Short mmCIF file of C-alpha atoms in Angstrom, two decimals:
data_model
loop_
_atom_site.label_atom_id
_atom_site.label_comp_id
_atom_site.label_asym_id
_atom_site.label_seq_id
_atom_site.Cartn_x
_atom_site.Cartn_y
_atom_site.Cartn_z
CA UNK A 7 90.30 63.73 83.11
CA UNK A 8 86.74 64.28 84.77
CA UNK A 9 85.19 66.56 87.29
CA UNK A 10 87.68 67.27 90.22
CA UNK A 11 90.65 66.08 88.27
CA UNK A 12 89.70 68.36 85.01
CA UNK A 13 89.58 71.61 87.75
CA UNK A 14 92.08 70.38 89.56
CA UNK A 15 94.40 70.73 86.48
CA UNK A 16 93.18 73.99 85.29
CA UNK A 17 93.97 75.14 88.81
CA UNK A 18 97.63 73.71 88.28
CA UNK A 19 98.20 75.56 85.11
CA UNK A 20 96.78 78.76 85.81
CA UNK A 21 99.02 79.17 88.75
CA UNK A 22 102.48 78.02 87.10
CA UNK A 23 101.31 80.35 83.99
CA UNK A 24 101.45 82.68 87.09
CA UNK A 25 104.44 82.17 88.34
CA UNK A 26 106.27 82.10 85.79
CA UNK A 27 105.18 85.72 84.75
CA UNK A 28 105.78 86.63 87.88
CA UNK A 29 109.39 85.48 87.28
CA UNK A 30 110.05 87.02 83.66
CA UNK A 31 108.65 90.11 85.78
CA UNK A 32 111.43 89.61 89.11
CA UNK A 33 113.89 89.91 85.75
CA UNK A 34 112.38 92.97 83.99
CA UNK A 35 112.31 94.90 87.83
CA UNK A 36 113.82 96.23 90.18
CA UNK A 37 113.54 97.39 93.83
CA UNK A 38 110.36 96.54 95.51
CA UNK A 39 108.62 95.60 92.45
CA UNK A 40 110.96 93.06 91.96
CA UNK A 41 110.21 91.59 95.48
CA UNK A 42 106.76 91.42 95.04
CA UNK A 43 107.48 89.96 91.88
CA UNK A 44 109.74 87.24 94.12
CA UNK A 45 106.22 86.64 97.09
CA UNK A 46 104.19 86.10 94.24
CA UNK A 47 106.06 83.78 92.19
CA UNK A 48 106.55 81.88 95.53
CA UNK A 49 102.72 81.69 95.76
CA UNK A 50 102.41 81.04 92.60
CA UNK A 51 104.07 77.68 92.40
CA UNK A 52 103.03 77.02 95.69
CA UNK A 53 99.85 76.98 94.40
CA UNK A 54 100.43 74.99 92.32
CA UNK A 55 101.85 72.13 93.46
CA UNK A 56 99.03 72.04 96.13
CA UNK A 57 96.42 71.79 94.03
CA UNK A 58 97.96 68.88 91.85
CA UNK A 59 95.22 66.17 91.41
CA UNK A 60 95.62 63.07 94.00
CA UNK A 61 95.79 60.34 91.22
CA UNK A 62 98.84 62.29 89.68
CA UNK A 63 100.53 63.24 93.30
CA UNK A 64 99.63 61.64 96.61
CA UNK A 65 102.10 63.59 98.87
CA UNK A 66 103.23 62.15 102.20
CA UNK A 67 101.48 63.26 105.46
CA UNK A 68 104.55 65.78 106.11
CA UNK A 69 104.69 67.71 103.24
CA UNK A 70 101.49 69.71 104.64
CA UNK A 71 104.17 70.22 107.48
CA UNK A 72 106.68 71.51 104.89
CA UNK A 73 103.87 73.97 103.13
CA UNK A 74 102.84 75.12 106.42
CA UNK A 75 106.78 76.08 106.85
CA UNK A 76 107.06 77.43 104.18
CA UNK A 77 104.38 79.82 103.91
CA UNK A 78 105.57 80.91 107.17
CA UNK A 79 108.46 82.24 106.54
CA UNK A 80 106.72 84.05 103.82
CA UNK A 81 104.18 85.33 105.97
CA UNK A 82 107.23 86.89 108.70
CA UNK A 83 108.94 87.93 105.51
CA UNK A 84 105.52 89.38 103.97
CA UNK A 85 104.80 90.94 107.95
CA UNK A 86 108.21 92.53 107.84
CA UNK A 87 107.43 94.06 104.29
CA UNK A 88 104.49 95.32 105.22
CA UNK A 89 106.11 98.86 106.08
CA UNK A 90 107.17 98.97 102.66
CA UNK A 91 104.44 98.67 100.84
CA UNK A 92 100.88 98.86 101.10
CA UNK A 93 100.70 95.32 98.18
CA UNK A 94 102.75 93.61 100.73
CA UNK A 95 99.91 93.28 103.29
CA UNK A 96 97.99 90.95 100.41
CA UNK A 97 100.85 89.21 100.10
CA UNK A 98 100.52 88.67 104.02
CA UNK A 99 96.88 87.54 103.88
CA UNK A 100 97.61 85.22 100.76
CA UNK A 101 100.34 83.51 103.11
CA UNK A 102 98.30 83.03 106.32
CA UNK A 103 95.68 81.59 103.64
CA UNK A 104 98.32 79.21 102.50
CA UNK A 105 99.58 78.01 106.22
CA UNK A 106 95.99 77.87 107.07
CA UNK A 107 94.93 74.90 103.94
CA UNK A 108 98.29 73.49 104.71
CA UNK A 109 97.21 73.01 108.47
CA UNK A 110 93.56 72.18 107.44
CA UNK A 111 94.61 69.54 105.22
CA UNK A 112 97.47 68.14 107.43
CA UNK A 113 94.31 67.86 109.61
CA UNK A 114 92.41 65.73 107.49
CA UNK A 115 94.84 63.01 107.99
CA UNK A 116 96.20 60.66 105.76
CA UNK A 117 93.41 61.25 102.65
CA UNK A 118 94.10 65.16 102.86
CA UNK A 119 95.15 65.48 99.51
CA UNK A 120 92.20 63.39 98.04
CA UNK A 121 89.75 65.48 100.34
CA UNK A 122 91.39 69.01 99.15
CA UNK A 123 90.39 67.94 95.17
CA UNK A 124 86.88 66.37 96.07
CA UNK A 125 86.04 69.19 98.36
CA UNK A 126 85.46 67.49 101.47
CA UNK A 127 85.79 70.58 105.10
CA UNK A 128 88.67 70.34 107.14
CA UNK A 129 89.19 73.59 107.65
CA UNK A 130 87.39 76.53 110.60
CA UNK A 131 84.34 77.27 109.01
CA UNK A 132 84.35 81.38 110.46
CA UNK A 133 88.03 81.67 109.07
CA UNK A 134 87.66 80.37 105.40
CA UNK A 135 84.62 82.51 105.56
CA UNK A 136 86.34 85.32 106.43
CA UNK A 137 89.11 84.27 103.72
CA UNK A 138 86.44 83.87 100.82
CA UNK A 139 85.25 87.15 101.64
CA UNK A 140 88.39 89.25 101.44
CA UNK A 141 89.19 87.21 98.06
CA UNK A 142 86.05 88.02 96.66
CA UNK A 143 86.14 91.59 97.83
CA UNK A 144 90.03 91.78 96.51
CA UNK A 145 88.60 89.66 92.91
CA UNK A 146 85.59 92.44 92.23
CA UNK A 147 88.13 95.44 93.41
CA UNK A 148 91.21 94.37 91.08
CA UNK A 149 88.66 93.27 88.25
CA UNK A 150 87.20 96.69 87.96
CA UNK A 151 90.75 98.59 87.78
CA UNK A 152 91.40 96.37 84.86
CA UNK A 153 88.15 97.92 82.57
CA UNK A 154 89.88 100.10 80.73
CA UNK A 155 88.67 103.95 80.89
CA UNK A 156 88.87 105.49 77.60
CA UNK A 157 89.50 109.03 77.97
CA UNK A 158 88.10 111.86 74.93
CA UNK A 159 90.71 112.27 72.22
CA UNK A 160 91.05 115.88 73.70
CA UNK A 161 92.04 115.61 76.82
CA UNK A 162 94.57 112.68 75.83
CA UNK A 163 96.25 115.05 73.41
CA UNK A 164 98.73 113.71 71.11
CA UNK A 165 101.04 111.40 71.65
CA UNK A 166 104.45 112.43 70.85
CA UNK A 167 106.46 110.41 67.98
CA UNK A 168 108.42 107.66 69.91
CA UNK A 169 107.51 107.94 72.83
CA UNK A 170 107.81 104.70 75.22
CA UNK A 171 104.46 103.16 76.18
CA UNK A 172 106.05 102.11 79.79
CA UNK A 173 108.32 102.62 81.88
CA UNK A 174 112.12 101.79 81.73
CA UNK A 175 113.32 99.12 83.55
CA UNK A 176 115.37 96.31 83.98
CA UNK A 177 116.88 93.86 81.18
CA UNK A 178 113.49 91.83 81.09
CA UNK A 179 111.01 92.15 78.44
CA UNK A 180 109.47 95.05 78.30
CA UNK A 181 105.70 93.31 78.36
CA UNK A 182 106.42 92.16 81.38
CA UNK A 183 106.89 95.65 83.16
CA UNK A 184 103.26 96.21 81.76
CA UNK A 185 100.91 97.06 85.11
CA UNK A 186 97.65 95.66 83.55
CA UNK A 187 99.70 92.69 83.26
CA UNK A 188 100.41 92.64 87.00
CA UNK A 189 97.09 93.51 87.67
CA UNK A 190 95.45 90.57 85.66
CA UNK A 191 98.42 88.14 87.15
CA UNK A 192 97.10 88.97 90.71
CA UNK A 193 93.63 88.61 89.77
CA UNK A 194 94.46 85.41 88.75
CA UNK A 195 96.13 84.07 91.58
CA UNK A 196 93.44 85.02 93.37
CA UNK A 197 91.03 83.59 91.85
CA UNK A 198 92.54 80.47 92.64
CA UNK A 199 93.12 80.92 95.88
CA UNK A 200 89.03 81.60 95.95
CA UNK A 201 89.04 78.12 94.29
CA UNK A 202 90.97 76.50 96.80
CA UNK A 203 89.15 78.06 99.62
CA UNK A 204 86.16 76.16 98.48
CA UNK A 205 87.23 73.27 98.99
CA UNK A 206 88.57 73.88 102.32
#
């Protein structure tokens, strides 16, 4: 495995590590968390299976149809979230992005998958612009709240004997509950979708 194929992998198993965290996380949850848990497993293996190399997976024409209608029912299910949650309008701009390669690619005609791993454009240059941008932004911004902060021994004060080191939640594992966890998951998924985007 060389060059587009080599990435192309990497790209595949970063996003099913992804969303399968994103999974064990839906079962450690609940509430809202464990919806956004749901979008972003969704995305994750969506992802995934996009970004499979050609010579492994040359999908029909339709199934950019079938991504594109997919992603939007997450995007009206994302849009009608949105009250909710502040997280859910990310989940609403990671959709769109999703509908949007699906379309670009669908586009391309019949070599669309071939052209998504070599790079070639299919896509509206202003848009996937405007999409790298709010990645990037969103890649810097969630990178920086993972550096942790250590604070002085004295203002921490001591930690009582036993005490939990999160929250209690569902039946899950309790790792998976862990927010610098979520935060790195995101980042990654991200940083794919910046990775996709390129190629667009």
């Amino acid at each position: 495995m060389h060059g587009p194929a080599l990435s192309g992998w990497l790209m595949v198993a970063l996003c099913v590590a992804t969303g399968v965290y994103c999974l064990l996380r839906m079962r450690a949850c609940a509430g809202e968390e464990r919806r956004s848990a749901g979008a972003e497993a969704v995305m994750g293996f969506g992802m995934a299976s996009m970004a499979l190399p050609a010579a492994v997976l040359s999908p029909p024409e339709w199934s950019w149809a079938v991504y594109a209608a997919v992603f939007g029912g997450a995007t009206l299910h994302a849009l009608m979230a949105v009250r909710h949650g502040r997280h859910h309008l990310h989940h609403l701009v990671g959709s769109l992005a999703m509908v949007y390669m699906a379309v670009a690619m669908a586009s391309a005609g019949a070599g669309a998958h071939a052209g998504h791993t070599a790079g070639t454009a299919g896509g509206i240059p202003v848009l996937t612009g405007g999409l790298l941008l709010y990645y990037g932004v969103y890649v810097l911004h969630t990178g920086a709240r993972l550096v942790p902060v250590v604070a002085p021994a004295a203002v921490r004060g001591p930690v009582p004997a036993g005490a939990p080191s999160v929250a209690v939640g569902g039946p899950g594992p309790a790792w998976a509950r862990r927010p610098e966890l979520t935060l790195a998951c995101r980042l990654s998924m991200a940083l794919a979708m910046l990775g996709m985007l390129l190629t667009v």
